[in-house]
Coordinates of C-alpha atoms in Angstrom, one line a residue:
X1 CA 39.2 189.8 139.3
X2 CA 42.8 189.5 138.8
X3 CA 43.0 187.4 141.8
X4 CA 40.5 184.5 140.5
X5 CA 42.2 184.5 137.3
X6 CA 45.6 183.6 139.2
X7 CA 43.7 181.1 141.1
X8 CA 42.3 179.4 138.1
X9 CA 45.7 179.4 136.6
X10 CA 46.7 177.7 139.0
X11 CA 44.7 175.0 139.6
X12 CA 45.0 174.4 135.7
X13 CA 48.7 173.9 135.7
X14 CA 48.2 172.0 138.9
X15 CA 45.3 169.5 136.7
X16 CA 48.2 169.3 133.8
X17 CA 51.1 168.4 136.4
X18 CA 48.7 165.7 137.9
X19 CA 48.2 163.9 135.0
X20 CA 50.9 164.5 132.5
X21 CA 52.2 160.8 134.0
X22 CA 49.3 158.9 132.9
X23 CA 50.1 158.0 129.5
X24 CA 54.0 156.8 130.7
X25 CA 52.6 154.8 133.4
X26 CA 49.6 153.4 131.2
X27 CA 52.5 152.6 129.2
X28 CA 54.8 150.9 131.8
X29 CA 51.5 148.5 132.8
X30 CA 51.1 147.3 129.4
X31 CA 54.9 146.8 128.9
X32 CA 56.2 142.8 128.5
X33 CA 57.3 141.2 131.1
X34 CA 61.2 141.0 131.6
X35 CA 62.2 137.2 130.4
X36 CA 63.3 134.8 133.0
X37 CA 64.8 130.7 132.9
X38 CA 66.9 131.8 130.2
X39 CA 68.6 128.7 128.7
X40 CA 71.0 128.7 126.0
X41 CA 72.9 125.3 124.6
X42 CA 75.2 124.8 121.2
X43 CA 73.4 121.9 119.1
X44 CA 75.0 119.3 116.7
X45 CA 74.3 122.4 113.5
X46 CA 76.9 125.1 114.3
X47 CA 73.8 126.8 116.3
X48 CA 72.2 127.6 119.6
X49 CA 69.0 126.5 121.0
X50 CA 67.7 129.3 123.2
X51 CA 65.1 128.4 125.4
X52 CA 62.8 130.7 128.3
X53 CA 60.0 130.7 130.1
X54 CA 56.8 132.9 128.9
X55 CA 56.5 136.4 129.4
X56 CA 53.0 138.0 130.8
X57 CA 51.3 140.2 127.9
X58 CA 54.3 138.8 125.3
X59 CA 53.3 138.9 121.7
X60 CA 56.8 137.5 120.6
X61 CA 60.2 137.2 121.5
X62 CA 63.5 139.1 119.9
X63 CA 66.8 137.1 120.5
X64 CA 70.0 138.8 119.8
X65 CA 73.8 137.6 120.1
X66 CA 77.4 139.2 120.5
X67 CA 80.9 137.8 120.6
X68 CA 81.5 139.2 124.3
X69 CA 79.3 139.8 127.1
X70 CA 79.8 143.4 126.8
X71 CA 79.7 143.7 123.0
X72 CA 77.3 145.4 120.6
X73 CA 74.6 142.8 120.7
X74 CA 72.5 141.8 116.9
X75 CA 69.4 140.5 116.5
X76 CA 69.7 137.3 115.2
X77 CA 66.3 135.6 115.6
X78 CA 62.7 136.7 116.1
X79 CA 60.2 134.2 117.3
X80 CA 56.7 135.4 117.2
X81 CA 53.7 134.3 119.2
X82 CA 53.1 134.3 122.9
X83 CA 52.9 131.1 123.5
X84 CA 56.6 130.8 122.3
X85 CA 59.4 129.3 124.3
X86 CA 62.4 128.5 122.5
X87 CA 64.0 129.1 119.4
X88 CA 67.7 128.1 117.9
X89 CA 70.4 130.9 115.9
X90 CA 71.9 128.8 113.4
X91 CA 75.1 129.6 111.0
X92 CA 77.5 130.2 113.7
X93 CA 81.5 129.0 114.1
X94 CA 82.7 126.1 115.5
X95 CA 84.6 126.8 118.5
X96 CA 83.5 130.0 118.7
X97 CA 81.6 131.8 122.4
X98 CA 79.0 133.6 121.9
X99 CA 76.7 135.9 124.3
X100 CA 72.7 135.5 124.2
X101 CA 69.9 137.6 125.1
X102 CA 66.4 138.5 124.7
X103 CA 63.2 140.6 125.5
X104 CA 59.9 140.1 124.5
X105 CA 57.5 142.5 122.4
X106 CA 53.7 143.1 121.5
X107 CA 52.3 145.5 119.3
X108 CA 50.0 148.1 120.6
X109 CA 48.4 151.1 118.6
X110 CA 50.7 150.8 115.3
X111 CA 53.8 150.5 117.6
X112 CA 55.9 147.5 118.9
X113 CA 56.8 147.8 122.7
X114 CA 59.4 146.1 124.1
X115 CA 60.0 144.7 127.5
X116 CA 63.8 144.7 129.5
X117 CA 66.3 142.5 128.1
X118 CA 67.0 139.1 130.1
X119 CA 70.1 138.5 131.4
X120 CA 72.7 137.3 128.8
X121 CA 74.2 133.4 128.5
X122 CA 77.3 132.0 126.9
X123 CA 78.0 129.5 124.9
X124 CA 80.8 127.9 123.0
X125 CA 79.8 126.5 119.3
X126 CA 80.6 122.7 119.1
X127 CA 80.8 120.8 115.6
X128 CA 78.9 119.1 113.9
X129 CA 78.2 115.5 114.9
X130 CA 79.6 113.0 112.9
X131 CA 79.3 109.2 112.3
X132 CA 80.9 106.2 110.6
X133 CA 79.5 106.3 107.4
X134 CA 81.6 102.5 106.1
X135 CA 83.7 100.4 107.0
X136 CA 85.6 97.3 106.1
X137 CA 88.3 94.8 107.3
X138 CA 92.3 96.4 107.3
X139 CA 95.5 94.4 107.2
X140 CA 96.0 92.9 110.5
X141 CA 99.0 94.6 113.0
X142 CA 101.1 92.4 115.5
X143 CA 98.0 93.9 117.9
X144 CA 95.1 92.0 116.4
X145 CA 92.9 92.3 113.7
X146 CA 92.0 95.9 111.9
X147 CA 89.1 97.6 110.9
X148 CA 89.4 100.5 108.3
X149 CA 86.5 103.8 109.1
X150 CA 85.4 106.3 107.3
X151 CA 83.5 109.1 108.9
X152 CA 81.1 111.4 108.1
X153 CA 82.2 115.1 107.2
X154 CA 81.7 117.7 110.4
X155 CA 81.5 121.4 109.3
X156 CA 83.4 123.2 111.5
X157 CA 85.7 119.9 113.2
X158 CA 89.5 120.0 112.6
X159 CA 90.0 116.4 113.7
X160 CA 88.1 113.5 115.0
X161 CA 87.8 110.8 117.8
X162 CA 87.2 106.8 117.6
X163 CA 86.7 105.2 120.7
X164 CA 85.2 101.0 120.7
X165 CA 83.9 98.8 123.4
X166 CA 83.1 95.4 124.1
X167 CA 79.7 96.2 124.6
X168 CA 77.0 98.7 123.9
X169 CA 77.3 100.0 127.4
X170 CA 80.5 98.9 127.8
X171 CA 83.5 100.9 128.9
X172 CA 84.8 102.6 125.6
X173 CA 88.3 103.6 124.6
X174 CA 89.9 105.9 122.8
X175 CA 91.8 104.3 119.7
X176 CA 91.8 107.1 117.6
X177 CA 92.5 111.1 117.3
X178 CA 93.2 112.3 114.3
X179 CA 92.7 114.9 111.3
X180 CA 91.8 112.0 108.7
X181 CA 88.3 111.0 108.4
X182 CA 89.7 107.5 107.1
X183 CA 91.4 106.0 110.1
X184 CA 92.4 102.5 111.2
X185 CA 91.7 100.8 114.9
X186 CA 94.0 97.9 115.4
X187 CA 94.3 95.3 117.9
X188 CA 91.3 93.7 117.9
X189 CA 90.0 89.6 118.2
X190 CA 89.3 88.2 115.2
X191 CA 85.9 87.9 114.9
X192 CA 84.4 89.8 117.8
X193 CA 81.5 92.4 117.6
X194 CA 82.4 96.0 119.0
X195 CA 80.3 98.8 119.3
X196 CA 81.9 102.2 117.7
X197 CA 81.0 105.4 118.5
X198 CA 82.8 108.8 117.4
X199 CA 83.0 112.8 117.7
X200 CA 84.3 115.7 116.0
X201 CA 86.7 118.1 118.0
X202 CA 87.7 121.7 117.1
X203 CA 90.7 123.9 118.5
X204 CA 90.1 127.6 119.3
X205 CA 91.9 129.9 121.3
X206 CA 94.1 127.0 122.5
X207 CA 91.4 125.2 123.7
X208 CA 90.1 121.6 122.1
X209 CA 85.4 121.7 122.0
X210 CA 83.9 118.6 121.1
X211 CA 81.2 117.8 119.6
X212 CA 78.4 115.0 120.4
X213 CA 79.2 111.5 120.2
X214 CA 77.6 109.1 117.4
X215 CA 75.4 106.9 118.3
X216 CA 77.3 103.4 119.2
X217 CA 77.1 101.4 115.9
X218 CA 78.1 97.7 115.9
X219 CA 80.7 96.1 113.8
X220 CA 82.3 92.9 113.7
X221 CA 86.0 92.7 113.2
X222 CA 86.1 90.0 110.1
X223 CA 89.6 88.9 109.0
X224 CA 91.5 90.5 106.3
X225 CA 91.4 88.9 103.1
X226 CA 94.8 89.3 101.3
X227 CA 95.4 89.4 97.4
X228 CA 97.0 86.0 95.7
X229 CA 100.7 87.2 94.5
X230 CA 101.6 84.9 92.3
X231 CA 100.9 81.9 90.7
X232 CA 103.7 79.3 89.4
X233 CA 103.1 76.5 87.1
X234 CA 103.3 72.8 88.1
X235 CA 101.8 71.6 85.0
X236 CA 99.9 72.5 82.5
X237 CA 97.2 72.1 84.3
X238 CA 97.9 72.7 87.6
X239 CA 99.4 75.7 89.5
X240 CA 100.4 76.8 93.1
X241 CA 98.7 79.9 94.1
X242 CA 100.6 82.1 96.9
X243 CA 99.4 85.1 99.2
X244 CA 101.0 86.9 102.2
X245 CA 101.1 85.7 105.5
X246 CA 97.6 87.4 107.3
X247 CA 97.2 86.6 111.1
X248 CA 93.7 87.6 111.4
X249 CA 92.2 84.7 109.1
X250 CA 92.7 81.4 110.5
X251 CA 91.6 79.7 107.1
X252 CA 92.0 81.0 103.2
X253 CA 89.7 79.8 100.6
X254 CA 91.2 79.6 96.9
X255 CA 88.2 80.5 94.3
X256 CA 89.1 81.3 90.4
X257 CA 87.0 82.9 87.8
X258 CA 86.9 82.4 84.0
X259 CA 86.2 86.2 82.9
X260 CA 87.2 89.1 84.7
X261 CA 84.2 90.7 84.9
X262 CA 82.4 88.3 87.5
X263 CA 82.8 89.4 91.4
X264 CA 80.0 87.5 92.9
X265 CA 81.7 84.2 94.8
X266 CA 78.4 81.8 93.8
X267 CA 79.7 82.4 90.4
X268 CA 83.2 81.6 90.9
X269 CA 84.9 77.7 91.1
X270 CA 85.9 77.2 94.3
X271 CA 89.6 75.3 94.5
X272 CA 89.5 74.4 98.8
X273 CA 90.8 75.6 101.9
X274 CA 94.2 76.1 103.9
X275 CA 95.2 77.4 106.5
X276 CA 98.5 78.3 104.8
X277 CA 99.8 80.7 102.5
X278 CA 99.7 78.6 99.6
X279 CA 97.5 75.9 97.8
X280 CA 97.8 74.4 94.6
X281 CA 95.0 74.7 92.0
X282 CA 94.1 71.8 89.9
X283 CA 91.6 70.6 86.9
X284 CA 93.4 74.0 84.4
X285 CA 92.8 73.9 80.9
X286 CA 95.8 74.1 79.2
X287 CA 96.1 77.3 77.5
X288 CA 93.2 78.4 79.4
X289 CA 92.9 82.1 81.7
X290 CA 91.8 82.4 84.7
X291 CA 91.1 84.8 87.8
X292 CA 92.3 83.6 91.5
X293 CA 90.7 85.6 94.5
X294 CA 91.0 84.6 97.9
X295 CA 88.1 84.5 101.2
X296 CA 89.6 84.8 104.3
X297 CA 87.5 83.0 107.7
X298 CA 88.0 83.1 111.2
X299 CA 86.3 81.6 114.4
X300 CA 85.2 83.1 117.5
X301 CA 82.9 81.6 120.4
X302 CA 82.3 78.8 118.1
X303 CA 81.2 80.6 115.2
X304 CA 82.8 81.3 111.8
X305 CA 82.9 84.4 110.5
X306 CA 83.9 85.0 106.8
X307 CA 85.8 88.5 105.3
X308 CA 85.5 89.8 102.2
X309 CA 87.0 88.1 98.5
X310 CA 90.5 89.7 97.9
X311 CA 90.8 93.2 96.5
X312 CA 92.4 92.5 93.5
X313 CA 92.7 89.0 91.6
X314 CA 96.0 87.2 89.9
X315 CA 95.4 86.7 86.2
X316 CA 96.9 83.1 84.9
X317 CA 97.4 81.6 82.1
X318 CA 97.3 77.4 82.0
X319 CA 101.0 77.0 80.6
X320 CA 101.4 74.6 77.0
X321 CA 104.7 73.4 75.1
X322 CA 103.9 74.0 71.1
X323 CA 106.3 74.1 68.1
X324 CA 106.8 76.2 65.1
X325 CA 105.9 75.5 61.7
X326 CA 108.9 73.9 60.7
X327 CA 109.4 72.3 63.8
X328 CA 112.6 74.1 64.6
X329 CA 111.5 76.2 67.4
X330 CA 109.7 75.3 71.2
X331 CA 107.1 78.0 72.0
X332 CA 105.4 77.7 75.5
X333 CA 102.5 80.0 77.5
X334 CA 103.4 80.3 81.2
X335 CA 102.7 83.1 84.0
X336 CA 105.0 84.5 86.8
X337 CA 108.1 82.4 85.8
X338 CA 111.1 83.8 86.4
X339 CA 113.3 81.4 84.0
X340 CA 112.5 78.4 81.9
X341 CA 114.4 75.2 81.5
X342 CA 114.0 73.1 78.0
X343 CA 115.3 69.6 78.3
X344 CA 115.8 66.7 75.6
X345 CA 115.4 63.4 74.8
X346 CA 115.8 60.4 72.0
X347 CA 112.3 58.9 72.6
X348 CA 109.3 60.3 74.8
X349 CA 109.9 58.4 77.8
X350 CA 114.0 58.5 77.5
X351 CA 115.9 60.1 80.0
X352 CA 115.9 64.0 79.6
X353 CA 118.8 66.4 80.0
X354 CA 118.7 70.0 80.3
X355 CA 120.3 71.3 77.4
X356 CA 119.1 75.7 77.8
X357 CA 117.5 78.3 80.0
X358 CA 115.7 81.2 78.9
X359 CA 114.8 84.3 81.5
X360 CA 111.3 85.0 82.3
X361 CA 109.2 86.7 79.2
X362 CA 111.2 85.0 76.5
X363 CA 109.0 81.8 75.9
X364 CA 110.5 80.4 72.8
X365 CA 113.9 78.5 72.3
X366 CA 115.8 77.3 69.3
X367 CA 118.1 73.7 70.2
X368 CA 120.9 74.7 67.6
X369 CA 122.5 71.8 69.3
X370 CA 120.1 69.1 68.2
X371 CA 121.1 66.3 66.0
X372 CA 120.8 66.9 62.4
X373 CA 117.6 64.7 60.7
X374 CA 117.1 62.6 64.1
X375 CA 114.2 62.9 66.1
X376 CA 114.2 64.6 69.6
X377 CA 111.4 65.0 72.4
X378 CA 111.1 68.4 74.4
X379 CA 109.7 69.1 78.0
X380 CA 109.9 72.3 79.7
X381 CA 109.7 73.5 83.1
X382 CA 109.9 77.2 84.6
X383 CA 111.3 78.1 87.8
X384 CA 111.4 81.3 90.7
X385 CA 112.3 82.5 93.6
X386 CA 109.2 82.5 96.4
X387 CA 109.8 83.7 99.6
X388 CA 113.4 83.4 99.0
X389 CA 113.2 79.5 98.1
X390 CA 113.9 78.5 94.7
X391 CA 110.5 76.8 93.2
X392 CA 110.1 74.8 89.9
X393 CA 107.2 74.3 88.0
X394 CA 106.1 70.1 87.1
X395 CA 108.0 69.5 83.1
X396 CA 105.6 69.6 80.5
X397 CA 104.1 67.0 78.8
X398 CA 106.9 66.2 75.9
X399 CA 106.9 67.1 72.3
X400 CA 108.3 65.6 69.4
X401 CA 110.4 68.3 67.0

């Protein structure tokens, strides 16, 4: 009796023993699949677009990152569904390498099971991508024409490249690096169409990352257009208008508005052209404001190619000779003079001789020197220095006091 209870013992422990594996290796054969083709690339957000081929009996997929390749690993991103294959962990730092892995999952009985991680991938965070959001012609250098940038912000960038080309598949260079999202590209042909394209750059751990380029935009260097400087009488109705030497434009148009407020050239009188740095505006009204502005033009293959109207515009007044009351004093209007000259006469067509000067902003003078009860005849002329030449305006038409 003892004996067959020692046999049946045995063989129970020997039943256990055989199949206390089962439910571990039921478990094993319904495990995921370890994840292979593991791809991993920064994008143009400050993130990572992790990519992988599926995994057999995969319900979803559990991505996690670390700073090193060793490092305690987070999850960062689950991407459920088995027909899953890529995914992106965003709000990451420019410049920054980080390590990626994964393993996929399903959920069995109440439980999740997990599969063996896949083999981690690095990748270093590049900016954001930027782009050359406006634009607009710059003063000309001894180079060439200019064109001023402006780029779009990049999150994460600590400067930026400019590079231009001839043409959109053209060889580009570089004419820019900087910190500035404003920057200017110089030495250009007035005129010409170039194709722009730009990226953001960060520095981190000595080491410059770039970000994608823009795509190539096309923009056509147009001259400069200068503001007028000054304006000096010749008449009372007539006035030479002066501007600063430009060597992109080739040609300068002279327009002049009657109100400040108007901006659009259809509304504006147009004067005529030049190709120097001065032209002399007729038809004033005496006593009359007005508003100069400038256009600048150019030509290239044939074509001409117009900038912008000037910046800012030269406020002038149509000069005039008037007396007081009494008839004692001379009283004038004139703009940007830097002295006036009063001259006299016996009759209106006599011969006139200078007899005072006043400096520029006094526009009245008293003749303490004319003859007692006789009458005299006044003109009045101003004068200034432009571009170091001494310059003098027409003499007024006379008046008797």
């Amino acid at each position: 009796m003892k004996k067959t209870f020692c046999l049946f013992a045995a063989a129970v422990l020997a039943f256990t023993a055989a199949f206390s594996f089962l439910p571990d290796t039921a478990q094993a054969a319904e495990r995921p699949a370890r994840v292979s083709g593991v791809k991993a690339v920064s994008t143009d957000s400050l993130g990572i677009k992790v990519s992988w081929k599926k995994a057999a009996r995969a319900g979803g997929y559990k991505i996690y990152i670390a700073s090193s390749k060793n490092g305690k690993y987070k999850a960062a991103v689950t991407a459920k569904g088995s027909g899953r294959k890529s995914a992106v962990v965003s709000g990451l730092s420019a410049g920054k390498t980080y390590w990626v892995k994964l393993r996929a999952y399903r959920k069995s009985g109440g439980k999740t099971i997990y599969g063996k991680y896949s083999a981690a991938r690095s990748v270093r965070i590049k900016p954001k991508r930027t782009a050359v959001s406006s634009y607009s012609a710059a003063k000309s250098t001894t180079t060439g024409a200019a064109l001023r940038l402006s780029l779009k912000k990049a999150s994460g960038a600590s400067g930026y490249q400019i590079y231009a080309a001839t043409s959109k598949k053209g060889r580009y260079k570089a004419k820019y690096r900087g910190t500035s999202r404003t920057a200017i590209i110089s030495g250009l042909t007035p005129g010409r169409t170039y194709w722009i394209k730009t990226r953001a750059y960060t520095s981190y751990g000595g080491k410059r990352i770039y970000g994608s380029w823009s795509a190539p935009v096309s923009i056509t260097a147009r001259p400069y257009t200068p503001s007028p400087t000054r304006a000096v009488a010749l008449s009372d109705s007539t006035a030479k208008v002066y501007w600063p030497q430009e060597q992109s434009a080739h040609r300068m148009e002279l327009f002049h508005y009657t109100s400040p407020g108007e901006q659009a050239l259809s509304t504006a009188v147009k004067h005529g052209t030049t190709a120097k740095t001065q032209y002399t505006a007729t038809g004033l009204k005496k006593g009359a404001t007005y508003w100069f502005t400038l256009r600048a033009s150019c030509t290239y293959a044939g074509a001409r190619k117009y900038g912008s109207q000037s910046e800012h515009m030269l406020k002038y007044t149509a000069w005039f000779v008037d007396k007081s009351s009494d008839g004692t004093v001379l009283r004038w209007t004139m703009t940007a003079a830097g002295g006036y000259e009063v001259y006299r006469a016996e009759e209106k067509d006599g011969n006139y001789a200078l007899v005072g000067t006043t400096p520029g902003g006094v526009t009245a003078f008293r003749d303490s020197e004319a003859p007692a009860g006789a009458t005299a005849f006044y003109k009045v002329r101003g004068f200034d220095s432009v571009n170091g030449e001494a310059c003098y305006s027409e003499l007024s038409a006379a008046i008797e006091a």
